[in-house]
């Protein structure tokens, strides 16, 4: 069995030295880098060969990659690197890595073509000026072979260890048994379908009720499928922190049931939560954990492999023991983990780390997407970009003269757009050349300035710079999937490229994975998600049978109350009366959901005034993790009272309050997104593209939040509870069709 390694990965493992240095430095965009390579290769002669595929073996290693170019007439192999600014400011360890890659390609070329020697050229292309700098050397085939073997020799022990791990892992997975005594009802159906999807290499949409154990019911079958399907990595992606913890718990249960299973599990946490020195910059001159990072990384990496579950706490312990940054140690261990658990953005964002690693290393990855009803809104935000005129003004105030001049040009063009779009909200044509030219000039000016005067930028200037870079990158792929609009905030305005349909961006991510399973309690109707996310045509669909019965959950529709905006004042008293009647009939813990904080406050105040004897507590705006934990702590088995929360917020999904911890919920809204110009534009676009504008923009997203909130009540087969759906529109057939099939809905007079 061979261990396949990319040239870049081999060199990064063996040739990186020195500090971790993440100071902002001007660098070309991916598109600029591609164009730069094309410019350089276009300057070469007719016989020049671009993108030369090369590979070679050393013991169990199979090393492969693509050299940027080869000129047979000069017997010259080139490695092309694009950059901005002064070449002299490039760190030495970068140059060392580039030479290491080029020399490996040189050896592979000599071996493939029987050459005695070859000329090597490290070509640096400055994006702004178009200047080429070529650093050359000539090496004999024997010299290059020795360098190749030295690098491979340093890596081969690690590769052999990885091969042993993979063999042992797959052997153990082949005999893996479900970690519990038996499957829960519905859980086996889910697991079998996920297993079949992975065996067939297909994507899957799985709607499965809350409480059946979807996490372990999806992770276990992928692990079972891994040996036969040669699955290298499993990426478990969650929308929120509780979802990551559920995945860690599921992996822990699987490992506990099979102690001999050598399964490496990694949690990827956000950088701001994992940073040990938030007051310091990410480079060796500032942060002690960045200084000498790559020199100490091998020992830290070896130690990390000895920890089966590298959650955030374990990464911190290993990192600090070896004086390396825990966050970037986690990024390194993503290369060696079997199961990586993180947020959606690690695979689906435009600069997603796990997707990039999978592409670079040719991994067969199976992706599990938890609470996938969140994917549409999250993906839209990933591929949207906004510029704020207030932020531009702050950036100009902090900018040195050369940058201020470029930003002033952006302000003038912006002013022209403002003058031509006087409405409070206005959809514009695609971002024009004039705006994009001004933004590109401004970002280039910032890049040139930083190249000449290295050092930290003012935070306001750096923030606008990054926003402008993101905006211009999105403009490169602007199309029918997005809108360009202007919104006014007093005298100032916002310019936004607003993604409407993420499908064009996400479709390659689904295509390049071995399998992607998206699962949630609310994935109906399936065509809504297939259309907006860009799922392949052969994607499977399953609606898992519920293990719960109608007798467990009394679902009442209060059809005489309207929660429409214009009726909210009149709804407060009858809603309070309904809640009080239910509480008097069955005292216990309840959750009451409202469409906004404003509505929540009105309802909570009205209830407290009318029924002061009933305990209540409220979700506040921007609660910390500790405050959210305190809110949930009120739900004790012997507790009494009503928690007021916002539908679609922290307590509307992803929380587990089984048994008497929660016996009922009141949902005083359909959860429809706010009627505003932006959503109306989305509705218009959805209507034009799919013929279902209202449903795609309002009805489906709203009812998903309702069903998620109601799903907090019944968590196990022994739970009993009640749900009140408060609004006359819950009586409409189109709405009823989107409610779970196992619910038996009764209309009450309230």
mmCIF file of C-alpha atoms in Angstrom, residues 321-690:
data_model
loop_
_atom_site.group_PDB
_atom_site.id
_atom_site.type_symbol
_atom_site.label_atom_id
_atom_site.label_comp_id
_atom_site.label_asym_id
_atom_site.label_seq_id
_atom_site.Cartn_x
_atom_site.Cartn_y
_atom_site.Cartn_z
ATOM 1 C CA UNK A 321 2.968 22.083 26.763
ATOM 2 C CA UNK A 322 5.040 22.603 23.602
ATOM 3 C CA UNK A 323 4.804 26.416 23.450
ATOM 4 C CA UNK A 324 2.898 26.481 20.161
ATOM 5 C CA UNK A 325 -0.372 28.205 19.301
ATOM 6 C CA UNK A 326 -3.282 25.794 20.038
ATOM 7 C CA UNK A 327 -5.415 27.214 17.236
ATOM 8 C CA UNK A 328 -2.795 26.707 14.524
ATOM 9 C CA UNK A 329 -1.846 23.349 15.996
ATOM 10 C CA UNK A 330 -5.487 22.413 15.343
ATOM 11 C CA UNK A 331 -5.166 23.590 11.745
ATOM 12 C CA UNK A 332 -2.086 21.367 11.344
ATOM 13 C CA UNK A 333 -3.799 18.334 12.891
ATOM 14 C CA UNK A 334 -6.665 18.622 10.390
ATOM 15 C CA UNK A 335 -4.230 16.963 7.959
ATOM 16 C CA UNK A 336 -3.923 13.885 10.168
ATOM 17 C CA UNK A 337 -7.347 13.503 11.824
ATOM 18 C CA UNK A 338 -9.875 10.900 10.683
ATOM 19 C CA UNK A 339 -12.869 12.921 11.838
ATOM 20 C CA UNK A 340 -12.773 16.740 11.859
ATOM 21 C CA UNK A 341 -15.628 18.532 13.624
ATOM 22 C CA UNK A 342 -16.206 22.212 12.937
ATOM 23 C CA UNK A 343 -18.442 24.938 11.615
ATOM 24 C CA UNK A 344 -19.994 24.962 8.117
ATOM 25 C CA UNK A 345 -17.456 27.528 6.940
ATOM 26 C CA UNK A 346 -14.573 25.031 7.192
ATOM 27 C CA UNK A 347 -15.867 23.295 4.057
ATOM 28 C CA UNK A 348 -18.356 25.610 2.352
ATOM 29 C CA UNK A 349 -16.870 29.102 2.685
ATOM 30 C CA UNK A 350 -14.971 30.621 -0.243
ATOM 31 C CA UNK A 351 -11.649 30.163 1.586
ATOM 32 C CA UNK A 352 -12.613 26.957 3.413
ATOM 33 C CA UNK A 353 -9.634 25.182 4.970
ATOM 34 C CA UNK A 354 -10.971 21.604 4.893
ATOM 35 C CA UNK A 355 -12.137 21.887 1.299
ATOM 36 C CA UNK A 356 -8.758 23.317 0.236
ATOM 37 C CA UNK A 357 -6.888 20.516 2.029
ATOM 38 C CA UNK A 358 -9.136 17.872 0.457
ATOM 39 C CA UNK A 359 -8.465 19.306 -2.993
ATOM 40 C CA UNK A 360 -4.723 19.683 -2.495
ATOM 41 C CA UNK A 361 -4.280 16.178 -1.089
ATOM 42 C CA UNK A 362 -6.834 14.337 -3.196
ATOM 43 C CA UNK A 363 -8.778 13.116 -0.140
ATOM 44 C CA UNK A 364 -11.978 11.127 -0.466
ATOM 45 C CA UNK A 365 -14.075 12.990 2.082
ATOM 46 C CA UNK A 366 -17.527 12.216 3.415
ATOM 47 C CA UNK A 367 -19.242 15.324 4.753
ATOM 48 C CA UNK A 368 -21.997 15.332 7.384
ATOM 49 C CA UNK A 369 -23.984 18.566 7.750
ATOM 50 C CA UNK A 370 -25.926 18.845 11.006
ATOM 51 C CA UNK A 371 -29.058 21.021 11.372
ATOM 52 C CA UNK A 372 -28.854 21.530 7.618
ATOM 53 C CA UNK A 373 -31.945 23.736 7.484
ATOM 54 C CA UNK A 374 -29.473 26.504 8.438
ATOM 55 C CA UNK A 375 -27.392 25.990 5.306
ATOM 56 C CA UNK A 376 -29.339 28.328 3.020
ATOM 57 C CA UNK A 377 -29.031 31.387 5.249
ATOM 58 C CA UNK A 378 -25.455 30.601 6.289
ATOM 59 C CA UNK A 379 -24.303 30.041 2.714
ATOM 60 C CA UNK A 380 -25.956 33.253 1.569
ATOM 61 C CA UNK A 381 -23.973 35.168 4.199
ATOM 62 C CA UNK A 382 -20.705 33.464 3.143
ATOM 63 C CA UNK A 383 -21.139 34.717 -0.415
ATOM 64 C CA UNK A 384 -22.396 38.205 0.367
ATOM 65 C CA UNK A 385 -20.289 41.303 0.896
ATOM 66 C CA UNK A 386 -21.055 44.773 2.230
ATOM 67 C CA UNK A 387 -19.369 48.177 2.154
ATOM 68 C CA UNK A 388 -20.380 50.794 4.710
ATOM 69 C CA UNK A 389 -19.831 54.493 3.961
ATOM 70 C CA UNK A 390 -19.332 55.146 7.682
ATOM 71 C CA UNK A 391 -16.484 52.608 7.612
ATOM 72 C CA UNK A 392 -15.025 54.305 4.520
ATOM 73 C CA UNK A 393 -15.058 57.638 6.330
ATOM 74 C CA UNK A 394 -13.272 56.094 9.346
ATOM 75 C CA UNK A 395 -10.684 54.474 7.057
ATOM 76 C CA UNK A 396 -9.978 57.800 5.300
ATOM 77 C CA UNK A 397 -9.540 59.554 8.622
ATOM 78 C CA UNK A 398 -6.882 57.019 9.655
ATOM 79 C CA UNK A 399 -5.135 56.676 6.269
ATOM 80 C CA UNK A 400 -1.739 58.120 5.326
ATOM 81 C CA UNK A 401 -1.833 60.640 2.428
ATOM 82 C CA UNK A 402 -1.237 58.209 -0.464
ATOM 83 C CA UNK A 403 -3.993 55.868 0.704
ATOM 84 C CA UNK A 404 -6.321 58.736 1.601
ATOM 85 C CA UNK A 405 -6.139 59.937 -1.990
ATOM 86 C CA UNK A 406 -7.195 56.507 -3.292
ATOM 87 C CA UNK A 407 -10.002 56.263 -0.738
ATOM 88 C CA UNK A 408 -11.197 59.745 -1.701
ATOM 89 C CA UNK A 409 -11.636 58.476 -5.246
ATOM 90 C CA UNK A 410 -13.795 55.624 -3.892
ATOM 91 C CA UNK A 411 -15.825 58.212 -1.984
ATOM 92 C CA UNK A 412 -16.386 60.295 -5.139
ATOM 93 C CA UNK A 413 -17.589 57.304 -7.146
ATOM 94 C CA UNK A 414 -19.767 56.277 -4.216
ATOM 95 C CA UNK A 415 -21.240 59.764 -4.129
ATOM 96 C CA UNK A 416 -22.206 59.454 -7.791
ATOM 97 C CA UNK A 417 -23.955 56.159 -7.055
ATOM 98 C CA UNK A 418 -25.735 57.767 -4.103
ATOM 99 C CA UNK A 419 -26.958 60.642 -6.234
ATOM 100 C CA UNK A 420 -28.322 58.303 -8.897
ATOM 101 C CA UNK A 421 -30.119 56.096 -6.346
ATOM 102 C CA UNK A 422 -32.169 58.355 -4.056
ATOM 103 C CA UNK A 423 -34.575 55.679 -2.722
ATOM 104 C CA UNK A 424 -34.150 54.262 0.814
ATOM 105 C CA UNK A 425 -33.532 50.881 -0.791
ATOM 106 C CA UNK A 426 -32.672 50.387 -4.411
ATOM 107 C CA UNK A 427 -31.486 47.459 -6.525
ATOM 108 C CA UNK A 428 -28.727 48.525 -8.904
ATOM 109 C CA UNK A 429 -27.154 46.953 -11.937
ATOM 110 C CA UNK A 430 -24.009 44.884 -11.481
ATOM 111 C CA UNK A 431 -21.169 46.737 -9.719
ATOM 112 C CA UNK A 432 -19.776 49.013 -12.420
ATOM 113 C CA UNK A 433 -16.225 49.248 -13.686
ATOM 114 C CA UNK A 434 -15.879 52.708 -12.181
ATOM 115 C CA UNK A 435 -16.618 51.499 -8.631
ATOM 116 C CA UNK A 436 -14.575 48.328 -8.979
ATOM 117 C CA UNK A 437 -11.699 50.266 -10.509
ATOM 118 C CA UNK A 438 -11.663 52.681 -7.587
ATOM 119 C CA UNK A 439 -11.849 49.860 -5.042
ATOM 120 C CA UNK A 440 -9.099 47.879 -6.773
ATOM 121 C CA UNK A 441 -6.903 50.970 -6.917
ATOM 122 C CA UNK A 442 -7.511 51.579 -3.209
ATOM 123 C CA UNK A 443 -6.702 48.010 -2.163
ATOM 124 C CA UNK A 444 -3.613 47.999 -4.386
ATOM 125 C CA UNK A 445 -2.484 51.267 -2.834
ATOM 126 C CA UNK A 446 -2.880 49.779 0.642
ATOM 127 C CA UNK A 447 -0.937 46.695 -0.461
ATOM 128 C CA UNK A 448 1.852 48.814 -1.913
ATOM 129 C CA UNK A 449 2.016 50.922 1.234
ATOM 130 C CA UNK A 450 2.277 47.868 3.492
ATOM 131 C CA UNK A 451 4.934 46.380 1.227
ATOM 132 C CA UNK A 452 7.026 49.551 1.598
ATOM 133 C CA UNK A 453 6.224 50.258 5.254
ATOM 134 C CA UNK A 454 5.670 46.915 7.002
ATOM 135 C CA UNK A 455 3.708 47.235 10.185
ATOM 136 C CA UNK A 456 0.167 47.076 11.526
ATOM 137 C CA UNK A 457 -2.528 49.080 9.763
ATOM 138 C CA UNK A 458 -4.962 51.193 11.700
ATOM 139 C CA UNK A 459 -7.900 48.866 12.600
ATOM 140 C CA UNK A 460 -10.479 51.014 10.775
ATOM 141 C CA UNK A 461 -8.350 51.134 7.630
ATOM 142 C CA UNK A 462 -7.594 47.416 7.746
ATOM 143 C CA UNK A 463 -11.284 46.565 8.276
ATOM 144 C CA UNK A 464 -12.397 48.567 5.238
ATOM 145 C CA UNK A 465 -9.514 47.142 3.213
ATOM 146 C CA UNK A 466 -10.614 43.575 3.943
ATOM 147 C CA UNK A 467 -14.248 44.445 3.210
ATOM 148 C CA UNK A 468 -13.206 45.953 -0.126
ATOM 149 C CA UNK A 469 -11.116 42.902 -1.023
ATOM 150 C CA UNK A 470 -14.042 40.575 -0.260
ATOM 151 C CA UNK A 471 -16.433 42.796 -2.207
ATOM 152 C CA UNK A 472 -14.234 42.900 -5.314
ATOM 153 C CA UNK A 473 -13.679 39.139 -5.214
ATOM 154 C CA UNK A 474 -17.447 38.580 -5.134
ATOM 155 C CA UNK A 475 -17.825 41.038 -8.013
ATOM 156 C CA UNK A 476 -15.594 38.780 -10.148
ATOM 157 C CA UNK A 477 -18.311 36.109 -10.083
ATOM 158 C CA UNK A 478 -21.368 38.371 -9.934
ATOM 159 C CA UNK A 479 -24.391 36.925 -11.716
ATOM 160 C CA UNK A 480 -28.069 36.031 -11.472
ATOM 161 C CA UNK A 481 -27.389 34.278 -8.156
ATOM 162 C CA UNK A 482 -26.847 37.650 -6.416
ATOM 163 C CA UNK A 483 -28.190 41.200 -6.340
ATOM 164 C CA UNK A 484 -26.319 44.479 -6.007
ATOM 165 C CA UNK A 485 -28.208 46.956 -3.860
ATOM 166 C CA UNK A 486 -27.934 50.200 -1.931
ATOM 167 C CA UNK A 487 -29.544 50.783 1.472
ATOM 168 C CA UNK A 488 -29.672 54.108 3.271
ATOM 169 C CA UNK A 489 -29.041 54.706 6.944
ATOM 170 C CA UNK A 490 -29.751 58.388 7.451
ATOM 171 C CA UNK A 491 -27.256 60.337 5.324
ATOM 172 C CA UNK A 492 -25.040 57.313 4.840
ATOM 173 C CA UNK A 493 -25.480 54.234 2.686
ATOM 174 C CA UNK A 494 -24.483 50.601 2.381
ATOM 175 C CA UNK A 495 -23.485 48.906 -0.852
ATOM 176 C CA UNK A 496 -24.072 45.168 -0.848
ATOM 177 C CA UNK A 497 -23.513 42.227 -3.136
ATOM 178 C CA UNK A 498 -26.225 40.058 -1.633
ATOM 179 C CA UNK A 499 -26.255 36.375 -2.471
ATOM 180 C CA UNK A 500 -29.714 34.975 -3.199
ATOM 181 C CA UNK A 501 -28.942 31.468 -4.463
ATOM 182 C CA UNK A 502 -25.728 29.884 -3.099
ATOM 183 C CA UNK A 503 -25.988 26.941 -5.530
ATOM 184 C CA UNK A 504 -23.296 28.092 -8.018
ATOM 185 C CA UNK A 505 -20.766 28.394 -5.190
ATOM 186 C CA UNK A 506 -21.716 25.225 -3.314
ATOM 187 C CA UNK A 507 -22.271 22.832 -6.222
ATOM 188 C CA UNK A 508 -18.505 22.157 -6.677
ATOM 189 C CA UNK A 509 -18.218 21.383 -2.950
ATOM 190 C CA UNK A 510 -20.911 18.695 -3.243
ATOM 191 C CA UNK A 511 -19.458 17.374 -6.477
ATOM 192 C CA UNK A 512 -15.921 17.050 -5.123
ATOM 193 C CA UNK A 513 -16.902 15.172 -1.956
ATOM 194 C CA UNK A 514 -17.315 11.404 -1.956
ATOM 195 C CA UNK A 515 -20.699 11.947 -0.281
ATOM 196 C CA UNK A 516 -22.481 14.758 1.558
ATOM 197 C CA UNK A 517 -25.327 13.986 3.957
ATOM 198 C CA UNK A 518 -27.436 16.928 5.080
ATOM 199 C CA UNK A 519 -29.723 16.081 7.990
ATOM 200 C CA UNK A 520 -32.223 17.953 10.101
ATOM 201 C CA UNK A 521 -35.719 17.644 11.551
ATOM 202 C CA UNK A 522 -36.875 20.278 9.049
ATOM 203 C CA UNK A 523 -35.763 19.653 5.464
ATOM 204 C CA UNK A 524 -39.148 19.886 3.765
ATOM 205 C CA UNK A 525 -39.780 20.410 0.982
ATOM 206 C CA UNK A 526 -36.649 18.757 -0.382
ATOM 207 C CA UNK A 527 -36.708 20.689 -3.678
ATOM 208 C CA UNK A 528 -36.286 23.988 -1.794
ATOM 209 C CA UNK A 529 -32.888 22.835 -0.492
ATOM 210 C CA UNK A 530 -31.898 21.076 -3.707
ATOM 211 C CA UNK A 531 -32.593 24.229 -5.731
ATOM 212 C CA UNK A 532 -30.907 26.740 -3.458
ATOM 213 C CA UNK A 533 -27.904 24.667 -2.393
ATOM 214 C CA UNK A 534 -27.073 23.191 -5.805
ATOM 215 C CA UNK A 535 -27.281 19.525 -4.843
ATOM 216 C CA UNK A 536 -26.468 16.965 -7.564
ATOM 217 C CA UNK A 537 -29.377 15.543 -9.553
ATOM 218 C CA UNK A 538 -28.879 12.064 -8.106
ATOM 219 C CA UNK A 539 -29.152 13.273 -4.494
ATOM 220 C CA UNK A 540 -31.227 10.900 -2.375
ATOM 221 C CA UNK A 541 -34.074 11.926 -0.074
ATOM 222 C CA UNK A 542 -35.451 10.220 3.019
ATOM 223 C CA UNK A 543 -38.121 11.259 5.508
ATOM 224 C CA UNK A 544 -37.380 9.088 8.535
ATOM 225 C CA UNK A 545 -40.378 7.679 10.373
ATOM 226 C CA UNK A 546 -40.895 9.303 13.746
ATOM 227 C CA UNK A 547 -40.458 7.165 16.866
ATOM 228 C CA UNK A 548 -42.969 9.406 18.618
ATOM 229 C CA UNK A 549 -46.729 9.053 18.646
ATOM 230 C CA UNK A 550 -49.490 11.618 18.487
ATOM 231 C CA UNK A 551 -50.429 10.629 22.036
ATOM 232 C CA UNK A 552 -47.135 12.014 23.327
ATOM 233 C CA UNK A 553 -47.662 15.542 22.050
ATOM 234 C CA UNK A 554 -50.883 17.509 22.131
ATOM 235 C CA UNK A 555 -50.704 20.085 19.326
ATOM 236 C CA UNK A 556 -53.284 22.871 19.536
ATOM 237 C CA UNK A 557 -53.891 25.659 17.031
ATOM 238 C CA UNK A 558 -55.190 28.890 18.552
ATOM 239 C CA UNK A 559 -56.891 29.936 15.346
ATOM 240 C CA UNK A 560 -58.716 32.977 16.663
ATOM 241 C CA UNK A 561 -55.550 34.932 17.411
ATOM 242 C CA UNK A 562 -53.561 36.837 14.786
ATOM 243 C CA UNK A 563 -49.889 37.585 15.413
ATOM 244 C CA UNK A 564 -49.543 39.753 12.310
ATOM 245 C CA UNK A 565 -47.654 42.954 12.974
ATOM 246 C CA UNK A 566 -50.745 45.158 12.877
ATOM 247 C CA UNK A 567 -52.586 42.882 15.334
ATOM 248 C CA UNK A 568 -49.856 42.333 17.902
ATOM 249 C CA UNK A 569 -51.198 44.781 20.451
ATOM 250 C CA UNK A 570 -54.567 43.031 20.425
ATOM 251 C CA UNK A 571 -52.915 39.606 20.657
ATOM 252 C CA UNK A 572 -51.106 40.184 23.963
ATOM 253 C CA UNK A 573 -54.013 39.629 26.374
ATOM 254 C CA UNK A 574 -55.423 36.464 24.730
ATOM 255 C CA UNK A 575 -51.939 34.959 24.425
ATOM 256 C CA UNK A 576 -51.239 35.647 28.109
ATOM 257 C CA UNK A 577 -54.614 34.143 29.057
ATOM 258 C CA UNK A 578 -53.962 31.024 26.979
ATOM 259 C CA UNK A 579 -50.534 30.524 28.538
ATOM 260 C CA UNK A 580 -51.858 31.035 32.062
ATOM 261 C CA UNK A 581 -54.683 28.531 31.516
ATOM 262 C CA UNK A 582 -52.272 25.866 30.307
ATOM 263 C CA UNK A 583 -49.860 26.574 33.167
ATOM 264 C CA UNK A 584 -52.654 26.318 35.754
ATOM 265 C CA UNK A 585 -53.794 23.050 34.220
ATOM 266 C CA UNK A 586 -50.263 21.533 34.198
ATOM 267 C CA UNK A 587 -47.660 23.514 36.145
ATOM 268 C CA UNK A 588 -44.117 22.951 34.907
ATOM 269 C CA UNK A 589 -41.492 24.335 32.579
ATOM 270 C CA UNK A 590 -42.553 25.966 29.308
ATOM 271 C CA UNK A 591 -40.939 27.934 26.500
ATOM 272 C CA UNK A 592 -42.791 30.734 24.735
ATOM 273 C CA UNK A 593 -41.481 31.851 21.326
ATOM 274 C CA UNK A 594 -42.065 35.210 19.650
ATOM 275 C CA UNK A 595 -40.973 36.650 16.325
ATOM 276 C CA UNK A 596 -38.816 39.492 17.685
ATOM 277 C CA UNK A 597 -37.350 40.882 20.884
ATOM 278 C CA UNK A 598 -39.838 43.743 20.735
ATOM 279 C CA UNK A 599 -42.806 41.351 20.593
ATOM 280 C CA UNK A 600 -41.204 39.192 23.307
ATOM 281 C CA UNK A 601 -40.870 42.173 25.653
ATOM 282 C CA UNK A 602 -44.466 43.248 25.067
ATOM 283 C CA UNK A 603 -45.774 39.733 25.691
ATOM 284 C CA UNK A 604 -43.599 39.127 28.759
ATOM 285 C CA UNK A 605 -44.622 42.447 30.315
ATOM 286 C CA UNK A 606 -48.306 41.777 29.640
ATOM 287 C CA UNK A 607 -48.060 38.296 31.132
ATOM 288 C CA UNK A 608 -46.109 39.482 34.206
ATOM 289 C CA UNK A 609 -48.680 42.222 34.869
ATOM 290 C CA UNK A 610 -51.664 39.868 34.559
ATOM 291 C CA UNK A 611 -50.183 36.779 36.227
ATOM 292 C CA UNK A 612 -47.411 37.863 38.605
ATOM 293 C CA UNK A 613 -47.554 34.554 40.483
ATOM 294 C CA UNK A 614 -46.105 32.633 37.514
ATOM 295 C CA UNK A 615 -42.278 32.717 37.341
ATOM 296 C CA UNK A 616 -40.860 33.887 34.035
ATOM 297 C CA UNK A 617 -37.442 34.605 32.562
ATOM 298 C CA UNK A 618 -36.445 36.176 29.270
ATOM 299 C CA UNK A 619 -33.928 35.842 26.512
ATOM 300 C CA UNK A 620 -31.952 39.071 26.265
ATOM 301 C CA UNK A 621 -30.246 40.553 23.231
ATOM 302 C CA UNK A 622 -26.618 39.474 22.698
ATOM 303 C CA UNK A 623 -26.431 37.034 25.609
ATOM 304 C CA UNK A 624 -23.014 35.607 26.497
ATOM 305 C CA UNK A 625 -22.423 31.860 26.730
ATOM 306 C CA UNK A 626 -22.684 32.076 30.510
ATOM 307 C CA UNK A 627 -25.964 33.979 30.296
ATOM 308 C CA UNK A 628 -27.386 31.437 27.856
ATOM 309 C CA UNK A 629 -26.340 28.643 30.190
ATOM 310 C CA UNK A 630 -28.049 30.403 33.102
ATOM 311 C CA UNK A 631 -31.261 30.725 31.049
ATOM 312 C CA UNK A 632 -31.277 26.967 30.379
ATOM 313 C CA UNK A 633 -30.341 26.164 33.973
ATOM 314 C CA UNK A 634 -33.786 27.403 35.029
ATOM 315 C CA UNK A 635 -35.316 24.353 33.320
ATOM 316 C CA UNK A 636 -34.954 21.830 36.148
ATOM 317 C CA UNK A 637 -37.074 18.648 36.438
ATOM 318 C CA UNK A 638 -38.835 20.031 39.507
ATOM 319 C CA UNK A 639 -38.920 23.596 38.178
ATOM 320 C CA UNK A 640 -41.858 25.837 37.352
ATOM 321 C CA UNK A 641 -42.178 28.798 35.034
ATOM 322 C CA UNK A 642 -42.077 30.093 31.475
ATOM 323 C CA UNK A 643 -39.020 31.118 29.538
ATOM 324 C CA UNK A 644 -39.654 33.757 26.872
ATOM 325 C CA UNK A 645 -37.454 33.413 23.764
ATOM 326 C CA UNK A 646 -37.129 34.574 20.168
ATOM 327 C CA UNK A 647 -38.048 32.092 17.459
ATOM 328 C CA UNK A 648 -34.982 31.099 15.439
ATOM 329 C CA UNK A 649 -32.634 32.238 18.205
ATOM 330 C CA UNK A 650 -30.347 30.403 20.627
ATOM 331 C CA UNK A 651 -33.166 28.498 22.317
ATOM 332 C CA UNK A 652 -35.249 27.629 19.272
ATOM 333 C CA UNK A 653 -33.010 24.723 18.207
ATOM 334 C CA UNK A 654 -29.998 22.712 19.297
ATOM 335 C CA UNK A 655 -30.956 22.551 22.992
ATOM 336 C CA UNK A 656 -31.956 19.367 24.800
ATOM 337 C CA UNK A 657 -34.435 19.589 27.698
ATOM 338 C CA UNK A 658 -35.833 16.051 28.078
ATOM 339 C CA UNK A 659 -38.522 14.843 30.435
ATOM 340 C CA UNK A 660 -39.913 17.317 32.954
ATOM 341 C CA UNK A 661 -37.236 19.881 32.105
ATOM 342 C CA UNK A 662 -39.637 21.087 29.374
ATOM 343 C CA UNK A 663 -43.257 20.002 29.092
ATOM 344 C CA UNK A 664 -44.648 22.519 26.623
ATOM 345 C CA UNK A 665 -44.097 25.323 24.153
ATOM 346 C CA UNK A 666 -46.123 28.272 22.888
ATOM 347 C CA UNK A 667 -45.207 29.470 19.394
ATOM 348 C CA UNK A 668 -46.817 32.872 18.862
ATOM 349 C CA UNK A 669 -45.764 33.410 15.246
ATOM 350 C CA UNK A 670 -45.415 31.684 11.901
ATOM 351 C CA UNK A 671 -41.786 32.670 11.951
ATOM 352 C CA UNK A 672 -42.069 34.417 8.597
ATOM 353 C CA UNK A 673 -39.080 36.631 7.766
ATOM 354 C CA UNK A 674 -39.777 40.342 8.080
ATOM 355 C CA UNK A 675 -41.579 42.004 5.187
ATOM 356 C CA UNK A 676 -39.027 44.557 3.963
ATOM 357 C CA UNK A 677 -37.512 45.707 0.657
ATOM 358 C CA UNK A 678 -34.629 43.234 0.831
ATOM 359 C CA UNK A 679 -36.865 40.213 1.387
ATOM 360 C CA UNK A 680 -39.264 41.438 -1.254
ATOM 361 C CA UNK A 681 -36.359 41.553 -3.697
ATOM 362 C CA UNK A 682 -35.502 37.980 -2.706
ATOM 363 C CA UNK A 683 -39.130 37.002 -3.251
ATOM 364 C CA UNK A 684 -39.104 38.555 -6.702
ATOM 365 C CA UNK A 685 -35.891 36.735 -7.628
ATOM 366 C CA UNK A 686 -37.174 33.420 -6.229
ATOM 367 C CA UNK A 687 -40.364 33.822 -8.219
ATOM 368 C CA UNK A 688 -38.455 34.441 -11.439
ATOM 369 C CA UNK A 689 -36.057 31.526 -10.900
ATOM 370 C CA UNK A 690 -38.256 28.884 -9.304
#
